[in-house]
Coordinates of C-alpha atoms and ligand atoms in Angstrom, one line a residue:
X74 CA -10.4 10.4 -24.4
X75 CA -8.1 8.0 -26.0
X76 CA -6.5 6.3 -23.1
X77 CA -7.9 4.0 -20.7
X78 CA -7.3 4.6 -17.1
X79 CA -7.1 1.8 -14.7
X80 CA -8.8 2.2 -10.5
X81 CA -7.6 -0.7 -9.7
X82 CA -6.7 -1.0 -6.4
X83 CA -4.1 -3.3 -7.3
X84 CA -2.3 -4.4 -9.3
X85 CA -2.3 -0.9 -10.5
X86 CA -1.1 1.6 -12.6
X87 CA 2.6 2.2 -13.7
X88 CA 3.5 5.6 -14.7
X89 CA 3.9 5.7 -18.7
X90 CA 7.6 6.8 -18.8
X91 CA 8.5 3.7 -16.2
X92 CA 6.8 0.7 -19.0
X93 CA 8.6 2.6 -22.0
X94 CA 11.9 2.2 -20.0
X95 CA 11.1 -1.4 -19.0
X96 CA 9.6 -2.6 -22.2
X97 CA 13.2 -1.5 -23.8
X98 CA 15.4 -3.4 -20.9
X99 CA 12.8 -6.5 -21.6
X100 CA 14.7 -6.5 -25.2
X101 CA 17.7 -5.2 -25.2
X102 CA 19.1 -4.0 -21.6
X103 CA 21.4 -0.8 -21.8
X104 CA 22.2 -1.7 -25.6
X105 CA 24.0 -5.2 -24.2
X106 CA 22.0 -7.8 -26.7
X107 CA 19.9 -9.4 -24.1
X108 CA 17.3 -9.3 -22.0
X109 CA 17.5 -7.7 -18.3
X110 CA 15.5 -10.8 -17.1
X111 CA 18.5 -12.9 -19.4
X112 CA 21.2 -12.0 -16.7
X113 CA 22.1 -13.6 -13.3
X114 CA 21.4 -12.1 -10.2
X115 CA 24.7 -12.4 -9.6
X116 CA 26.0 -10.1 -12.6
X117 CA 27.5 -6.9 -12.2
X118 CA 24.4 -5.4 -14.2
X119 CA 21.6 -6.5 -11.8
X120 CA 24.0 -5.9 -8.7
X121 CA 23.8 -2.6 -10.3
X122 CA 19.7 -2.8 -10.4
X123 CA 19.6 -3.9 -7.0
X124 CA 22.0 -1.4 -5.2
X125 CA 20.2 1.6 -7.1
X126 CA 16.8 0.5 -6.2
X127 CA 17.6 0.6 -2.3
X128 CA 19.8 3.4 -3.0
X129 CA 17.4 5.2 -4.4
X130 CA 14.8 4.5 -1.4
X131 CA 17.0 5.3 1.0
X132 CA 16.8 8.9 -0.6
X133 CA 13.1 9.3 -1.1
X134 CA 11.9 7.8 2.2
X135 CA 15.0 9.4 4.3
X136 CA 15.6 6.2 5.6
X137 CA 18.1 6.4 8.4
X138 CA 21.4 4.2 8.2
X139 CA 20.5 2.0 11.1
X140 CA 17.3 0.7 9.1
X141 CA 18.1 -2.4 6.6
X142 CA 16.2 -2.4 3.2
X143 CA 15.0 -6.3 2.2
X144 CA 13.6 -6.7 -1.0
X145 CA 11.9 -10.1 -0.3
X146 CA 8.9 -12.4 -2.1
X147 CA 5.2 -13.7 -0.9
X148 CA 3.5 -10.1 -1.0
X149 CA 2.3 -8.7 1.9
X150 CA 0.3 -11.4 3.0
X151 CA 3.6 -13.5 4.1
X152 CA 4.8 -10.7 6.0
X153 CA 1.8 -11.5 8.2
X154 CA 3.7 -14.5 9.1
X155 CA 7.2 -13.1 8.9
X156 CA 6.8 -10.0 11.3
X157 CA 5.4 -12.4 14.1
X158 CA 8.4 -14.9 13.6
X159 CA 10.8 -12.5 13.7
X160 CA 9.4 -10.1 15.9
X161 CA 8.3 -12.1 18.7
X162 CA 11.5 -12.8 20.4
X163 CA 10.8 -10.7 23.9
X164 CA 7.6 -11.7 26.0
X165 CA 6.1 -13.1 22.9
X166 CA 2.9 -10.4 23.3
X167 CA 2.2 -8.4 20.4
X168 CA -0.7 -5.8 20.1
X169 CA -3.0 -5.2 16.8
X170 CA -5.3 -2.9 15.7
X171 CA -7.5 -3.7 13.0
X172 CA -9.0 -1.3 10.9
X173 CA -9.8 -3.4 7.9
X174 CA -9.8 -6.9 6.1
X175 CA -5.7 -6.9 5.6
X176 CA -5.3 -5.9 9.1
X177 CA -7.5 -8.7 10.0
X178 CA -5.9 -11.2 8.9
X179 CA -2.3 -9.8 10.0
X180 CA -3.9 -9.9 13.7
X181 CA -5.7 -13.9 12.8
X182 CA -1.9 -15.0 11.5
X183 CA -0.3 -13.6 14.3
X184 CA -2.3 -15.3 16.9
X185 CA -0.5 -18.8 15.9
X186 CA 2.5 -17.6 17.4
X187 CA 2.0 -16.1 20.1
X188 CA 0.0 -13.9 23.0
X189 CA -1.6 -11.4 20.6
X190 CA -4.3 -8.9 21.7
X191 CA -7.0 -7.1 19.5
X192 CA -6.0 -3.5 21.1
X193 CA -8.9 -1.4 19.3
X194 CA -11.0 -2.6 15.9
X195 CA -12.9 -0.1 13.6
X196 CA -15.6 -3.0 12.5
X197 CA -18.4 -1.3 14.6
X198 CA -18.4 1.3 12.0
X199 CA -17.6 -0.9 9.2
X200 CA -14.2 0.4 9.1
X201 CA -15.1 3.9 8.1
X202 CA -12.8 5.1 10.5
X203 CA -9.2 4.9 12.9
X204 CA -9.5 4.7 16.5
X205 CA -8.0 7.4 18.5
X206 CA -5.0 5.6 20.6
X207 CA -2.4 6.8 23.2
X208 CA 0.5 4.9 24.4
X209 CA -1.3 3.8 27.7
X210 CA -3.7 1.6 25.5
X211 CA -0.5 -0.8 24.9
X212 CA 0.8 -3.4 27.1
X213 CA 4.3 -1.8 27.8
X214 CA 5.6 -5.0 27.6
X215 CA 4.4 -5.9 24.3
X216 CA 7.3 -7.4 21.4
X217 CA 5.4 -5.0 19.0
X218 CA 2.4 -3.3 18.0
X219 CA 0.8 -3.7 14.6
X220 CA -1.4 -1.5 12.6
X221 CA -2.4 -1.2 8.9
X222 CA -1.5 2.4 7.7
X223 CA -3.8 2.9 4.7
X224 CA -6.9 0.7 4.4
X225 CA -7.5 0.0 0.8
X226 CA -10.4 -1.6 0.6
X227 CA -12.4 0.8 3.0
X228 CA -10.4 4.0 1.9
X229 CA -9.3 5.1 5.2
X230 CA -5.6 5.5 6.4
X231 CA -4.4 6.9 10.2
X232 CA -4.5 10.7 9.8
X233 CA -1.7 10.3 12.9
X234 CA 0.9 8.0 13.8
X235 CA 0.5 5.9 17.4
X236 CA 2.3 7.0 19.7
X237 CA 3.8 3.6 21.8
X238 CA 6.7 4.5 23.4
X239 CA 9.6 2.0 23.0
X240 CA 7.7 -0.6 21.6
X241 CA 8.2 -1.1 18.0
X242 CA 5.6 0.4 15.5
X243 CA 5.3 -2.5 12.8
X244 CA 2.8 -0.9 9.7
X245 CA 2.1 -2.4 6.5
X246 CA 2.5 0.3 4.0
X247 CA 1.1 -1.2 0.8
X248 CA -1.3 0.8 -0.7
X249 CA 0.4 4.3 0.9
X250 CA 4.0 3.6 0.2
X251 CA 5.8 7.1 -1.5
X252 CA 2.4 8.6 -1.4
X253 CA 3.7 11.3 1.5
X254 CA 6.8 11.8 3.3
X255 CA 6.7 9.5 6.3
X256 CA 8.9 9.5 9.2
X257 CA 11.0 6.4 9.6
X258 CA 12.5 6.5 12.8
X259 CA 8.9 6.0 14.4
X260 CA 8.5 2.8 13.0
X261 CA 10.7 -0.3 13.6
X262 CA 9.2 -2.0 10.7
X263 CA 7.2 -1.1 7.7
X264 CA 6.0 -3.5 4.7
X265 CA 4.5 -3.1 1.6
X266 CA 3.6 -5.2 -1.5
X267 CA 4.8 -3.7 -4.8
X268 CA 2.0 -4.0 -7.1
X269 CA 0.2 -1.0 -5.6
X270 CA 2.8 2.3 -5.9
X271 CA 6.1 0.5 -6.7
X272 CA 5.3 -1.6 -10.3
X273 CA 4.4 -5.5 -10.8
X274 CA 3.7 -7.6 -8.1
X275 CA 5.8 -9.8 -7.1
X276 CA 8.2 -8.1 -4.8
X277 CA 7.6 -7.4 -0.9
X278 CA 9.4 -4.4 0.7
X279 CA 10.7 -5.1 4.1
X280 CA 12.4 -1.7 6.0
X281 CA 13.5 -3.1 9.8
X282 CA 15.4 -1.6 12.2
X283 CA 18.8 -3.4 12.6
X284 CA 18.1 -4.7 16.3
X285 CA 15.0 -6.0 14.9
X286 CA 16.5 -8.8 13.2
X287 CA 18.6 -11.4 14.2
X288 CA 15.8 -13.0 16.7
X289 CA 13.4 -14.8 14.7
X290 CA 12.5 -18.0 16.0
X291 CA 14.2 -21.3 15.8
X292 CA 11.4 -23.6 14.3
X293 CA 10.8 -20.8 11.6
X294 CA 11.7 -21.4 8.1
X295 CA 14.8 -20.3 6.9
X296 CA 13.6 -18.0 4.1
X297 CA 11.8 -15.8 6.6
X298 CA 14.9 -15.0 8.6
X299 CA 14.9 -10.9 8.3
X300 CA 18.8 -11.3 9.3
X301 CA 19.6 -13.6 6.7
X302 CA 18.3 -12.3 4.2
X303 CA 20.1 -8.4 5.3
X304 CA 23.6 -10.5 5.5
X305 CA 22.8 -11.5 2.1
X306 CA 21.6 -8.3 0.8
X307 CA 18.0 -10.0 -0.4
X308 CA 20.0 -12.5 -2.1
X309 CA 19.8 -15.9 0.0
X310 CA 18.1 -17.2 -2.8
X311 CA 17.2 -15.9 -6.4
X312 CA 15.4 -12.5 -5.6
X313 CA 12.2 -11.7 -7.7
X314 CA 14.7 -9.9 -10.7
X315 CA 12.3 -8.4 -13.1
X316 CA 9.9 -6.8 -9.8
X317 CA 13.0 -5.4 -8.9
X318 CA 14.0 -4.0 -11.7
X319 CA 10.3 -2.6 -12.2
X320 CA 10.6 -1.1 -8.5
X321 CA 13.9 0.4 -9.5
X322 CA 12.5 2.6 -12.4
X323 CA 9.1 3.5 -10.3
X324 CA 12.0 5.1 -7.9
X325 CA 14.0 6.7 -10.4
X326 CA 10.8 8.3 -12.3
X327 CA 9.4 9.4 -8.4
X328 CA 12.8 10.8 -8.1
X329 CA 11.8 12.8 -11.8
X330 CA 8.7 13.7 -10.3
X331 CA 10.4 15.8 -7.6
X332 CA 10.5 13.3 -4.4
X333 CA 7.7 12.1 -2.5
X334 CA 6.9 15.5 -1.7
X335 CA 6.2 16.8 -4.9
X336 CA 4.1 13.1 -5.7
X337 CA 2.0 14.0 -1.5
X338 CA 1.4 17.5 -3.4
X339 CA 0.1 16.0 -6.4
X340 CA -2.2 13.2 -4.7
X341 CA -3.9 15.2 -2.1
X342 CA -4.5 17.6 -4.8
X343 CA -6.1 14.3 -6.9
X344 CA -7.9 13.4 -3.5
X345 CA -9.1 16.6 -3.0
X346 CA -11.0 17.0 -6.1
X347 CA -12.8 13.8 -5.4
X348 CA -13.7 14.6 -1.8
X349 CA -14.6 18.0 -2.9
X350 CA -16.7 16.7 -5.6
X351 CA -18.6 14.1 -3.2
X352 CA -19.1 16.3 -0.7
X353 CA -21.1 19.7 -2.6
X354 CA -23.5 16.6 -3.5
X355 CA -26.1 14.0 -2.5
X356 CA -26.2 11.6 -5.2
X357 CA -22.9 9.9 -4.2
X358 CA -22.0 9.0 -0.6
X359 CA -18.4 8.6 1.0
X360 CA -19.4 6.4 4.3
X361 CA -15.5 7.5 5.5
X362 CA -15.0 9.7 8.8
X363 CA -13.4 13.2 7.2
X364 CA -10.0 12.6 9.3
X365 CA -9.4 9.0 8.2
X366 CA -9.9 9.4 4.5
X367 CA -7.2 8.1 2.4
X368 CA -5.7 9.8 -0.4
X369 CA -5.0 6.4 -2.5
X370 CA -8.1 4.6 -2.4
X371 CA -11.8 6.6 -2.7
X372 CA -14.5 4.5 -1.9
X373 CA -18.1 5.7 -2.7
X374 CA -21.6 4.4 -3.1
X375 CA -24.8 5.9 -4.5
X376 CA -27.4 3.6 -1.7
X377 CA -28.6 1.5 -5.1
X378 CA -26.4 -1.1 -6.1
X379 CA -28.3 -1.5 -9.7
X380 CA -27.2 2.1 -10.2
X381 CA -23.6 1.3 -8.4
X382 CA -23.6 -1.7 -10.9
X383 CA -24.7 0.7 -14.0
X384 CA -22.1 3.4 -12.9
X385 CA -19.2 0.8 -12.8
X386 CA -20.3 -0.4 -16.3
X387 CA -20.9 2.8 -18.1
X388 CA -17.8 4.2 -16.2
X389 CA -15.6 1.2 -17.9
X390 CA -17.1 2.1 -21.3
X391 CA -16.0 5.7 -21.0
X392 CA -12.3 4.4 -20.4
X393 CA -12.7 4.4 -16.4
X394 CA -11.9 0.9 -15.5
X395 CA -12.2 -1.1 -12.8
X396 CA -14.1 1.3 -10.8
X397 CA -15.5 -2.1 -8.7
X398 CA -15.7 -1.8 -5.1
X399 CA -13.7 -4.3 -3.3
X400 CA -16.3 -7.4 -3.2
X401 CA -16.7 -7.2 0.4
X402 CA -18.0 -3.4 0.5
X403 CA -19.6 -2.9 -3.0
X404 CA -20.0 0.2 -4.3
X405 CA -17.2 2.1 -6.2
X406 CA -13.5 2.4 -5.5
X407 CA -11.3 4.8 -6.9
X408 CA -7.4 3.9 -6.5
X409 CA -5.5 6.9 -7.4
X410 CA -1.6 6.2 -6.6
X411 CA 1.2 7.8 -7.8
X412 CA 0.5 7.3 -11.7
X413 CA -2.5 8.2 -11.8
X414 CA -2.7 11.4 -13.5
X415 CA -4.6 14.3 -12.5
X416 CA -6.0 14.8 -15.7
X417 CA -7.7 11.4 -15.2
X418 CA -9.5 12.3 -12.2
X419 CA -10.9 15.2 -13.3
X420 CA -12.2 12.9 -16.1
X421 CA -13.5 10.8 -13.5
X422 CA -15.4 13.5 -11.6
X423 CA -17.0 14.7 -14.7
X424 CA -18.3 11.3 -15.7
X425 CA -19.6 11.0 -12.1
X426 CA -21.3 13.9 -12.4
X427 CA -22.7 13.6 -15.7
X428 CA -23.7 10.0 -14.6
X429 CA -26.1 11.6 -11.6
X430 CA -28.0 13.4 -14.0
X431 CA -28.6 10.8 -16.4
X432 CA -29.8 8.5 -14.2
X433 CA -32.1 10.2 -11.6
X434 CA -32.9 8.1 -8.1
X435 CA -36.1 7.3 -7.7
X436 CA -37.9 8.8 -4.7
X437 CA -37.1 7.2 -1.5
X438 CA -33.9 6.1 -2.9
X439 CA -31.7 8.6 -0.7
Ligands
PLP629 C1 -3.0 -5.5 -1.2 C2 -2.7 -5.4 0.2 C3 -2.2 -6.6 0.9 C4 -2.0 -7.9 0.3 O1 -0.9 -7.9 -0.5 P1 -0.4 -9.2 -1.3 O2 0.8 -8.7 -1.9 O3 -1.5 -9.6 -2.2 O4 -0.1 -10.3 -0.2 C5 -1.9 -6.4 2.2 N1 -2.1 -5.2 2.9 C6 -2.6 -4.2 2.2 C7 -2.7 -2.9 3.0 C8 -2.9 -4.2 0.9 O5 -3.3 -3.1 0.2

């Protein structure tokens, strides 16, 4: 093999085709003599950027008119403040489910501003799976309920959406964003960090339903104001340019790929042959519940951790990087997005198996 593959759960990989593009705009955009990150915001050329990016969302994700498409900054983690200050304009009573560290500290965040109430956690299990919920487990006055759709540091992601009636379905989307179709219309708000399936870090996706916005508190700062920053089409201030631009081209090439169908085809066929391969043996374990195991992030263990530590070493050396388990689990995790090529994971597998056989458990070790 002569290419390196990168796991990493994040930042991640970007599809070839998408860093050839960029590193030509990064020199010389569209044959105009400068850069793409040389221009204003304000130019015709990134309005251009800007308007195809969401454009181009709108298509993939079948995102409904009445939904607004924010492009904002602070990853993820600020929408854990954001969605509570905008969100909690009704009885101030929010419900969370946490099924995982990012979930976690959505729910901890939240409980600053509000009446927030732990509706169901997974941590009995040590998040290995998603609890079953109906719409009777929420409080039917409730601003919102909040849940983490794909847990990347456990690998497991809700095999169903909740159903909760009128309440609004708020989901962060990170590590499963244009992974599979998803229905909109049954959320009222989804976020997701970039750097995961959508290029660089640096740029937060934000889609809200338009009577959503408009309510966020008065003592909150400005810059997390959902309704300003959809009057000003994600340009209150400068936006994050060159994560846009990035974004934009991971779009256009999903849109090469055949849609987010075509890339749901591809990944649970890249899932598959790891679940397949850890399940037909013993020498690897997947601690995840069969119906919550996510298709972007394969976590696995083999009950050592010199051998886990040996496997993630050797692994790198073969070209299999950053294989590490997230540092609260251990183990191994594989982080498969979009880019990550097929090909590569049957490399994977076959190291992994070749791997067990050259370095036999001791007795007693299963
Ligand atoms: C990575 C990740 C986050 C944190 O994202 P930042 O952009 O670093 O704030 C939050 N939620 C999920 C599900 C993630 O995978």
């Amino acid at each position: 093999m002569n290419k390196n593959y990168t796991f990493s759960a994040g930042p991640s990989m970007i599809p070839a085709a998408v860093l050839n593009e960029a590193a030509k705009g990064l020199c010389n955009y569209n044959n105009s003599g400068f850069s793409v990150m040389e221009i204003s915001h304000r130019s015709p050329d990134f309005e251009k950027i800007l308007s195809d990016a969401e454009s181009d969302l709108r298509v993939l994700l079948g995102i409904p008119d009445n939904y607004k498409i924010l492009f904002l900054q602070g990853g993820a983690t600020t929408q854990f403040s954001a969605v509570p200050l905008n969100l909690l304009s009704g009885s101030k009573k929010a419900d969370y489910v946490v099924t995982g560290l990012f979930s976690k500290k959505a729910y901890t965040e939240a409980q600053k501003y509000g009446d927030i109430r732990l509706v169901a956690s997974s941590a009995d299990k040590n998040f290995t799976y998603i609890p079953k919920l109906s719409r009777d487990d929420f409080r039917p006055d409730a601003d919102y309920v909040h849940i983490c759709f794909n847990n990347t540091i456990y690998g497991t992601k809700w095999g169903y959406i909740p159903d909760t009636g009128d309440i609004p379905l708020v989901a962060d989307m990170s590590s499963c964003i244009l992974s599979e179709p998803i229905d909109v219309s049954k959320f009222g708000l989804i976020y997701a960090g970039a750097q995961k399936n959508m290029g660089p870090s640096g740029v937060t996706l934000v889609i809200v339903r338009d009577d959503l916005i408009g309510h966020m508190r008065e003592d909150a700062p400005t810059i997390f104001d959902y309704k300003l920053m959809a009057d000003n089409n994600s340009m209150y201030n400068t936006p994050p340019c060159w994560s846009i631009y990035m974004a934009g081209l991971v779009y256009k090439w999903v849109i090469s790929m055949g849609g987010v169908s075509a890339m749901s085809e591809l990944n649970h066929k890249k899932a598959k042959l790891m679940y397949d391969y850890l399940d037909s043996q013993d020498y690897y374990i997947n601690n995840v519940q069969p119906d919550a195991r996510s298709i972007m992030n394969v976590t696995f263990v083999t009950g050592d951790p010199e051998i886990d530590k040996a496997f993630v070493k050797e692994a790198s050396e073969a070209g299999f990087k950053s294989l590490k388990g997230h540092r609260s689990v251990g183990g191994m995790r594989a982080s498969i997005y979009n880019a990550m090529p097929y090909e590569a994971v049957e490399g994977l597998v076959e190291f992994m198996d070749a791997f067990s056989k050259k370095h036999p458990k001791k007795e007693g070790d299963r």
